[in-house]
Amino acid sequence: MSAVNDINQETLRSLAQTRAEEETVLSLYLDLDPHRFATAATRASEIDSLLDGAHRETESGERSHAERQALRRTLEQARGLLAEQSWAKGARALALFLCEPLELSEMLRLPHPVMSAFVISDAPFIAPLTEVGPVGNVCVALVDERFARILRGSADRLHEALSFGDDVHGRQEQGGWSQSRYQRSRHEDIKAHLRHVAGTLQRLLQVAPYERLLIACTEQLWPRVMEELHPDVRARLHEERLSLDVSDVGIEDVVEATEAVLAEERSAHEDAALAELREHHGRDGGERAAVGLEEVLNALVERRVFTLLFQAELRPSGVLCRRCGWMGVAGESCPLDGASLEPRKNIVEDAVQSAVSQSAEILRLRD
């Protein structure tokens, strides 16, 4: 049975065009993973935790009296709407957008999972709604002094999740004291825009996590962008900027640049892992490195594998004990429990499954 999907282009367009005068829009995402939130009680606990967090944010910081009152009423409305949990049936996640001043109330059931999170802003936070299928692990931000485009997906397939602009004074060429004051004002406008970009990337990480972030901007803007990023976001940032003309670049060009950067990064990581393997192999008696099919399978059986490296085209046969999971290159009975061993045409598949169960890193080497 497929999950329900309340998302359509008309709804997305309507939410994208919604903007309040103050930060009175609540965007709430609920994870409905059946393994963690299968019962009404666990979902209620999740809801309480999110709304309590939104309440703390409402009461903290600098807000006008009217803004704070509107948010308080919006949170009460959210609590009432979420009390009846009939919306959970058939959904992988839920998105709720509320704004009392705009009389906005939109509840959407999602077919794909998202992380539970809330966002309080002047507009609905709709980036996770644009994901099709599983959430991609790559995020690319194209940033200039006024505008930003954020793309999501994989290294070889990206789509635009959202774009926005902020008011920034244009350049002024007259000199004197007024010029100096104008430039300070422009500097602050750009700083506010970059803070908006950084905040959006942080909220996106909370709601629809990504593993790698790449940013394209000018060389002059790069350190200012870096300065505004939250530490959690910066931890996922590629250390060098993408050299693209963000004012006039197509998605195909972004994909090409992203693929090249990540391929180089992946190659460097594989080289480092191989160098470490060579360093330890033969020096520590197999305590920290295993090489060769039999030794590697033995290390996997003993559950002491941190990283598994193998050639992509490797297809060796082997044997597997269905009862205890023991793997070997040959044999008829399991040396651990005596059960009959099952012949496997490609024991690497079983080795990878074992490594995943140990939370080991998998490096499938093509070069």
CSV table of C-alpha atoms in Angstrom, one decimal:
chain,number,residue,atom,x,y,z
A,1,MET,CA,0.0,0.0,0.0
A,2,SER,CA,1.5,3.4,-1.0
A,3,ALA,CA,1.5,6.3,1.4
A,4,VAL,CA,-1.0,9.1,1.0
A,5,ASN,CA,0.2,12.3,-0.6
A,6,ASP,CA,-1.7,15.6,-0.2
A,7,ILE,CA,1.0,17.6,-2.0
A,8,ASN,CA,0.1,19.2,-5.4
A,9,GLN,CA,1.5,22.0,-7.4
A,10,GLU,CA,-1.4,24.4,-6.6
A,11,THR,CA,-0.8,23.9,-2.9
A,12,LEU,CA,2.9,24.4,-3.2
A,13,ARG,CA,2.4,27.6,-5.3
A,14,SER,CA,0.0,29.0,-2.8
A,15,LEU,CA,2.3,28.3,0.2
A,16,ALA,CA,5.3,29.7,-1.8
A,17,GLN,CA,3.4,33.0,-2.3
A,18,THR,CA,2.4,33.3,1.4
A,19,ARG,CA,4.2,35.9,3.5
A,20,ALA,CA,3.3,37.6,6.7
A,21,GLU,CA,4.4,41.0,7.9
A,22,GLU,CA,6.0,39.6,11.0
A,23,GLU,CA,7.4,36.1,12.0
A,24,THR,CA,4.0,34.6,12.8
A,25,VAL,CA,4.0,31.6,10.5
A,26,LEU,CA,4.4,28.2,12.2
A,27,SER,CA,5.7,25.4,10.0
A,28,LEU,CA,5.5,22.0,11.8
A,29,TYR,CA,6.8,18.7,10.5
A,30,LEU,CA,6.0,15.4,12.2
A,31,ASP,CA,7.9,12.1,11.6
A,32,LEU,CA,5.4,9.2,11.5
A,33,ASP,CA,7.9,6.4,11.2
A,34,PRO,CA,5.9,3.4,12.3
A,35,HIS,CA,9.0,1.9,14.0
A,36,ARG,CA,9.2,4.8,16.4
A,37,PHE,CA,5.8,6.5,16.4
A,38,ALA,CA,3.4,3.6,15.8
A,39,THR,CA,1.0,4.4,18.7
A,40,ALA,CA,-1.1,7.5,19.5
A,41,ALA,CA,0.8,7.8,22.8
A,42,THR,CA,4.2,8.1,21.1
A,43,ARG,CA,2.9,10.5,18.5
A,44,ALA,CA,1.3,12.6,21.3
A,45,SER,CA,4.7,12.7,23.1
A,46,GLU,CA,6.4,13.8,19.8
A,47,ILE,CA,3.8,16.6,19.3
A,48,ASP,CA,4.2,17.8,22.9
A,49,SER,CA,7.9,18.0,22.5
A,50,LEU,CA,7.7,20.0,19.3
A,51,LEU,CA,5.1,22.4,20.5
A,52,ASP,CA,7.0,23.0,23.8
A,53,GLY,CA,10.1,23.9,21.8
A,54,ALA,CA,8.0,26.2,19.6
A,55,HIS,CA,6.6,27.8,22.8
A,56,ARG,CA,10.1,28.4,24.2
A,57,GLU,CA,11.2,30.1,21.0
A,58,THR,CA,8.0,32.2,21.0
A,59,GLU,CA,8.7,33.5,24.4
A,60,SER,CA,12.4,34.1,23.9
A,61,GLY,CA,14.1,36.7,21.6
A,62,GLU,CA,12.9,40.1,20.5
A,63,ARG,CA,9.3,40.0,19.3
A,64,SER,CA,6.6,42.6,19.3
A,65,HIS,CA,3.7,42.1,21.7
A,66,ALA,CA,1.3,41.5,18.7
A,67,GLU,CA,3.7,39.0,17.2
A,68,ARG,CA,4.1,37.0,20.4
A,69,GLN,CA,0.3,37.0,21.1
A,70,ALA,CA,-0.4,35.8,17.5
A,71,LEU,CA,2.1,33.0,17.9
A,72,ARG,CA,0.6,31.9,21.2
A,73,ARG,CA,-2.8,31.6,19.7
A,74,THR,CA,-1.3,29.8,16.7
A,75,LEU,CA,0.3,27.2,19.0
A,76,GLU,CA,-3.0,26.6,20.8
A,77,GLN,CA,-4.6,26.1,17.4
A,78,ALA,CA,-1.9,23.6,16.5
A,79,ARG,CA,-2.4,21.7,19.7
A,80,GLY,CA,-6.1,21.4,19.0
A,81,LEU,CA,-5.7,20.3,15.4
A,82,LEU,CA,-3.1,17.6,16.3
A,83,ALA,CA,-5.1,16.3,19.3
A,84,GLU,CA,-7.3,14.2,16.9
A,85,GLN,CA,-4.8,11.8,15.2
A,86,SER,CA,-7.0,10.5,12.4
A,87,TRP,CA,-4.5,12.4,10.0
A,88,ALA,CA,-1.8,9.8,10.9
A,89,LYS,CA,-3.4,7.0,8.9
A,90,GLY,CA,-1.5,6.2,5.7
A,91,ALA,CA,1.1,9.0,6.0
A,92,ARG,CA,4.8,8.8,6.4
A,93,ALA,CA,5.0,12.3,7.8
A,94,LEU,CA,2.8,15.4,8.4
A,95,ALA,CA,3.3,19.0,7.6
A,96,LEU,CA,1.2,21.7,9.2
A,97,PHE,CA,1.3,25.4,8.3
A,98,LEU,CA,-0.5,27.9,10.5
A,99,CYS,CA,-0.6,31.7,10.8
A,100,GLU,CA,-3.4,33.5,12.7
A,101,PRO,CA,-3.0,36.9,11.1
A,102,LEU,CA,-3.2,35.4,7.6
A,103,GLU,CA,-5.9,32.9,8.6
A,104,LEU,CA,-3.6,30.2,7.2
A,105,SER,CA,-4.3,26.6,8.2
A,106,GLU,CA,-2.9,23.9,5.9
A,107,MET,CA,-2.3,20.3,6.9
A,108,LEU,CA,-0.6,18.0,4.5
A,109,ARG,CA,0.1,14.3,4.7
A,110,LEU,CA,3.4,13.3,3.1
A,111,PRO,CA,4.4,10.1,1.3
A,112,HIS,CA,8.1,10.4,2.3
A,113,PRO,CA,9.7,10.6,5.8
A,114,VAL,CA,11.0,13.9,7.3
A,115,MET,CA,12.6,14.7,10.6
A,116,SER,CA,10.3,16.2,13.2
A,117,ALA,CA,10.9,19.9,13.5
A,118,PHE,CA,9.3,23.3,13.7
A,119,VAL,CA,10.1,26.6,12.0
A,120,ILE,CA,8.8,30.0,13.0
A,121,SER,CA,9.3,32.6,10.2
A,122,ASP,CA,7.4,35.1,8.1
A,123,ALA,CA,6.7,32.5,5.4
A,124,PRO,CA,5.9,28.7,5.3
A,125,PHE,CA,9.0,26.6,5.2
A,126,ILE,CA,8.2,24.3,2.2
A,127,ALA,CA,11.6,23.0,1.1
A,128,PRO,CA,10.9,19.4,2.4
A,129,LEU,CA,7.7,19.3,0.4
A,130,THR,CA,9.6,19.5,-2.9
A,131,GLU,CA,11.4,16.2,-2.2
A,132,VAL,CA,10.3,13.4,-4.5
A,133,GLY,CA,11.0,9.9,-3.0
A,134,PRO,CA,13.7,9.5,-0.4
A,135,VAL,CA,15.4,12.7,0.7
A,136,GLY,CA,18.6,13.4,-1.2
A,137,ASN,CA,21.9,13.6,0.7
A,138,VAL,CA,23.4,16.5,-1.2
A,139,CYS,CA,22.5,20.2,-0.8
A,140,VAL,CA,23.8,23.0,-3.0
A,141,ALA,CA,23.3,26.7,-2.2
A,142,LEU,CA,23.8,29.3,-4.9
A,143,VAL,CA,24.3,32.7,-3.1
A,144,ASP,CA,24.9,36.2,-4.2
A,145,GLU,CA,24.4,39.5,-2.3
A,146,ARG,CA,20.6,39.6,-2.8
A,147,PHE,CA,19.3,36.2,-3.9
A,148,ALA,CA,19.7,32.5,-3.0
A,149,ARG,CA,18.7,29.2,-4.7
A,150,ILE,CA,18.9,26.0,-2.8
A,151,LEU,CA,19.1,22.6,-4.7
A,152,ARG,CA,18.6,19.2,-3.2
A,153,GLY,CA,19.1,15.6,-4.4
A,154,SER,CA,22.1,13.4,-5.2
A,155,ALA,CA,25.4,14.2,-6.9
A,156,ASP,CA,24.1,13.3,-10.3
A,157,ARG,CA,20.5,14.6,-10.0
A,158,LEU,CA,19.5,17.9,-8.4
A,159,HIS,CA,16.3,19.9,-8.3
A,160,GLU,CA,15.5,23.3,-7.0
A,161,ALA,CA,14.0,23.1,-3.5
A,162,LEU,CA,13.5,26.9,-2.9
A,163,SER,CA,14.7,30.3,-3.9
A,164,PHE,CA,14.3,33.7,-2.3
A,165,GLY,CA,15.6,37.3,-2.3
A,166,ASP,CA,16.1,40.0,0.3
A,167,ASP,CA,16.1,43.8,0.1
A,168,VAL,CA,19.6,45.0,-0.3
A,169,HIS,CA,20.5,48.6,-1.3
A,170,GLY,CA,22.1,48.9,-4.7
A,171,ARG,CA,25.6,50.4,-5.2
A,172,GLN,CA,26.0,54.1,-4.9
A,173,GLU,CA,28.9,56.0,-6.5
A,174,GLN,CA,28.6,59.4,-4.9
A,175,GLY,CA,31.4,60.2,-2.4
A,176,GLY,CA,31.5,61.8,1.0
A,177,TRP,CA,29.9,61.1,4.4
A,178,SER,CA,26.5,60.0,2.9
A,179,GLN,CA,28.4,57.5,0.8
A,180,SER,CA,30.0,56.0,3.8
A,181,ARG,CA,26.8,55.8,5.7
A,182,TYR,CA,25.1,54.2,2.6
A,183,GLN,CA,27.8,51.6,2.4
A,184,ARG,CA,27.4,50.7,6.0
A,185,SER,CA,23.7,50.3,5.4
A,186,ARG,CA,24.3,48.1,2.4
A,187,HIS,CA,26.8,46.0,4.3
A,188,GLU,CA,24.1,45.3,7.0
A,189,ASP,CA,21.5,44.4,4.4
A,190,ILE,CA,23.9,41.9,2.9
A,191,LYS,CA,24.7,40.5,6.3
A,192,ALA,CA,20.9,40.1,7.0
A,193,HIS,CA,20.5,38.3,3.7
A,194,LEU,CA,23.4,35.9,4.4
A,195,ARG,CA,21.9,35.3,7.9
A,196,HIS,CA,18.6,34.4,6.1
A,197,VAL,CA,20.5,31.9,3.9
A,198,ALA,CA,22.3,30.4,6.9
A,199,GLY,CA,19.1,30.1,8.9
A,200,THR,CA,17.3,28.4,5.9
A,201,LEU,CA,20.2,25.9,5.6
A,202,GLN,CA,20.0,25.1,9.3
A,203,ARG,CA,16.2,24.6,9.3
A,204,LEU,CA,16.5,22.4,6.2
A,205,LEU,CA,19.1,20.3,7.9
A,206,GLN,CA,16.7,19.8,10.9
A,207,VAL,CA,13.7,18.9,8.8
A,208,ALA,CA,15.2,17.1,5.8
A,209,PRO,CA,18.8,16.3,6.6
A,210,TYR,CA,21.6,16.3,4.0
A,211,GLU,CA,25.0,14.8,4.4
A,212,ARG,CA,27.0,17.2,2.1
A,213,LEU,CA,26.7,20.9,1.5
A,214,LEU,CA,28.3,22.8,-1.4
A,215,ILE,CA,28.0,26.6,-1.8
A,216,ALA,CA,28.6,28.7,-4.9
A,217,CYS,CA,29.3,32.4,-4.4
A,218,THR,CA,31.9,35.0,-5.2
A,219,GLU,CA,35.4,34.8,-3.6
A,220,GLN,CA,34.6,38.0,-1.8
A,221,LEU,CA,31.4,36.7,-0.3
A,222,TRP,CA,32.7,33.3,0.7
A,223,PRO,CA,34.2,34.3,4.1
A,224,ARG,CA,31.0,36.2,5.0
A,225,VAL,CA,28.8,33.2,4.2
A,226,MET,CA,31.0,30.9,6.2
A,227,GLU,CA,30.8,33.3,9.2
A,228,GLU,CA,27.0,33.0,9.3
A,229,LEU,CA,26.7,29.2,9.1
A,230,HIS,CA,25.6,27.2,12.1
A,231,PRO,CA,28.3,24.7,13.3
A,232,ASP,CA,26.1,21.8,12.4
A,233,VAL,CA,25.8,23.1,8.9
A,234,ARG,CA,29.4,24.0,8.6
A,235,ALA,CA,30.3,20.4,9.5
A,236,ARG,CA,28.7,19.2,6.3
A,237,LEU,CA,30.2,22.0,4.1
A,238,HIS,CA,32.8,21.2,1.4
A,239,GLU,CA,35.9,23.1,2.3
A,240,GLU,CA,36.1,24.9,-1.1
A,241,ARG,CA,33.4,27.0,-2.8
A,242,LEU,CA,31.9,26.1,-6.1
A,243,SER,CA,33.2,28.5,-8.8
A,244,LEU,CA,30.0,29.2,-10.7
A,245,ASP,CA,28.3,32.4,-11.9
A,246,VAL,CA,25.3,32.1,-9.7
A,247,SER,CA,23.4,34.9,-11.5
A,248,ASP,CA,23.3,32.8,-14.7
A,249,VAL,CA,23.7,29.1,-14.2
A,250,GLY,CA,21.5,26.2,-15.1
A,251,ILE,CA,20.9,23.1,-13.0
A,252,GLU,CA,22.9,20.9,-15.5
A,253,ASP,CA,26.0,23.1,-14.8
A,254,VAL,CA,25.5,22.8,-11.1
A,255,VAL,CA,25.2,19.0,-11.3
A,256,GLU,CA,28.4,18.8,-13.4
A,257,ALA,CA,30.3,21.0,-10.9
A,258,THR,CA,28.9,19.0,-7.9
A,259,GLU,CA,29.7,15.6,-9.5
A,260,ALA,CA,33.3,16.7,-10.1
A,261,VAL,CA,33.8,18.0,-6.6
A,262,LEU,CA,32.3,15.0,-4.8
A,263,ALA,CA,34.1,12.5,-7.1
A,264,GLU,CA,37.4,14.2,-6.2
A,265,GLU,CA,36.5,14.2,-2.5
A,266,ARG,CA,35.4,10.5,-2.7
A,267,SER,CA,38.6,9.5,-4.4
A,268,ALA,CA,40.7,11.3,-1.8
A,269,HIS,CA,38.8,9.5,1.0
A,270,GLU,CA,39.3,6.1,-0.7
A,271,ASP,CA,43.0,6.9,-1.2
A,272,ALA,CA,43.4,7.7,2.5
A,273,ALA,CA,41.6,4.5,3.5
A,274,LEU,CA,43.8,2.4,1.3
A,275,ALA,CA,46.9,4.1,2.6
A,276,GLU,CA,45.8,3.3,6.2
A,277,LEU,CA,45.1,-0.3,5.2
A,278,ARG,CA,48.6,-0.7,3.7
A,279,GLU,CA,50.1,0.9,6.8
A,280,HIS,CA,48.5,-1.5,9.2
A,281,HIS,CA,48.6,-4.7,7.1
A,282,GLY,CA,51.4,-7.0,8.1
A,283,ARG,CA,52.5,-4.7,10.9
A,284,ASP,CA,50.1,-5.6,13.7
A,285,GLY,CA,49.4,-9.3,13.1
A,286,GLY,CA,45.9,-8.7,11.7
A,287,GLU,CA,44.7,-6.8,14.7
A,288,ARG,CA,43.8,-3.6,12.9
A,289,ALA,CA,43.8,-4.8,9.2
A,290,ALA,CA,42.6,-7.8,7.3
A,291,VAL,CA,43.4,-8.4,3.6
A,292,GLY,CA,42.2,-11.3,1.5
A,293,LEU,CA,38.8,-12.9,1.3
A,294,GLU,CA,39.2,-15.4,4.1
A,295,GLU,CA,40.7,-12.9,6.6
A,296,VAL,CA,38.1,-10.3,5.8
A,297,LEU,CA,35.2,-12.7,6.3
A,298,ASN,CA,36.6,-13.8,9.6
A,299,ALA,CA,36.9,-10.2,10.8
A,300,LEU,CA,33.3,-9.6,9.8
A,301,VAL,CA,32.1,-12.8,11.7
A,302,GLU,CA,34.0,-11.5,14.7
A,303,ARG,CA,32.3,-8.1,14.2
A,304,ARG,CA,35.4,-6.0,14.4
A,305,VAL,CA,35.2,-4.2,11.0
A,306,PHE,CA,35.2,-0.4,10.9
A,307,THR,CA,35.6,0.0,7.2
A,308,LEU,CA,35.1,-2.6,4.4
A,309,LEU,CA,36.9,-2.0,1.1
A,310,PHE,CA,36.3,-4.2,-1.9
A,311,GLN,CA,36.6,-4.0,-5.7
A,312,ALA,CA,33.3,-3.3,-7.4
A,313,GLU,CA,33.6,-6.1,-9.9
A,314,LEU,CA,34.6,-8.7,-7.3
A,315,ARG,CA,32.2,-11.8,-7.4
A,316,PRO,CA,33.8,-14.6,-5.3
A,317,SER,CA,31.8,-17.6,-4.2
A,318,GLY,CA,31.6,-18.7,-0.6
A,319,VAL,CA,29.5,-20.3,2.1
A,320,LEU,CA,27.1,-19.0,4.7
A,321,CYS,CA,25.5,-20.4,7.9
A,322,ARG,CA,21.9,-19.3,7.9
A,323,ARG,CA,21.7,-20.1,11.6
A,324,CYS,CA,24.5,-17.9,13.1
A,325,GLY,CA,25.7,-15.8,10.1
A,326,TRP,CA,29.2,-17.4,9.9
A,327,MET,CA,30.8,-16.8,6.5
A,328,GLY,CA,33.7,-18.6,4.8
A,329,VAL,CA,35.3,-19.4,1.5
A,330,ALA,CA,34.4,-23.1,1.6
A,331,GLY,CA,33.1,-25.9,3.8
A,332,GLU,CA,30.1,-28.1,4.4
A,333,SER,CA,29.3,-27.5,8.1
A,334,CYS,CA,29.5,-24.4,10.3
A,335,PRO,CA,32.5,-24.5,12.7
A,336,LEU,CA,30.5,-22.6,15.3
A,337,ASP,CA,27.2,-24.5,15.5
A,338,GLY,CA,27.6,-27.5,13.1
A,339,ALA,CA,24.7,-26.4,10.9
A,340,SER,CA,24.9,-27.1,7.2
A,341,LEU,CA,26.5,-24.3,5.1
A,342,GLU,CA,24.7,-22.7,2.2
A,343,PRO,CA,26.7,-22.1,-1.0
A,344,ARG,CA,26.7,-18.5,-2.1
A,345,LYS,CA,27.5,-17.4,-5.7
A,346,ASN,CA,28.7,-14.0,-4.5
A,347,ILE,CA,29.7,-13.9,-0.8
A,348,VAL,CA,30.5,-10.2,-1.1
A,349,GLU,CA,26.8,-9.4,-0.9
A,350,ASP,CA,26.6,-11.2,2.5
A,351,ALA,CA,29.8,-9.5,3.6
A,352,VAL,CA,28.3,-6.1,2.8
A,353,GLN,CA,25.2,-6.9,4.7
A,354,SER,CA,27.2,-8.0,7.7
A,355,ALA,CA,29.3,-4.8,7.5
A,356,VAL,CA,26.1,-2.7,7.4
A,357,SER,CA,24.8,-4.4,10.5
A,358,GLN,CA,28.0,-3.4,12.3
A,359,SER,CA,27.6,0.2,11.2
A,360,ALA,CA,30.8,-0.1,9.2
A,361,GLU,CA,31.7,2.2,6.3
A,362,ILE,CA,31.4,0.6,2.9
A,363,LEU,CA,33.9,1.6,0.2
A,364,ARG,CA,33.1,0.0,-3.2
A,365,LEU,CA,36.3,0.7,-5.2
A,366,ARG,CA,35.9,1.2,-8.9
A,367,ASP,CA,39.4,2.4,-9.7
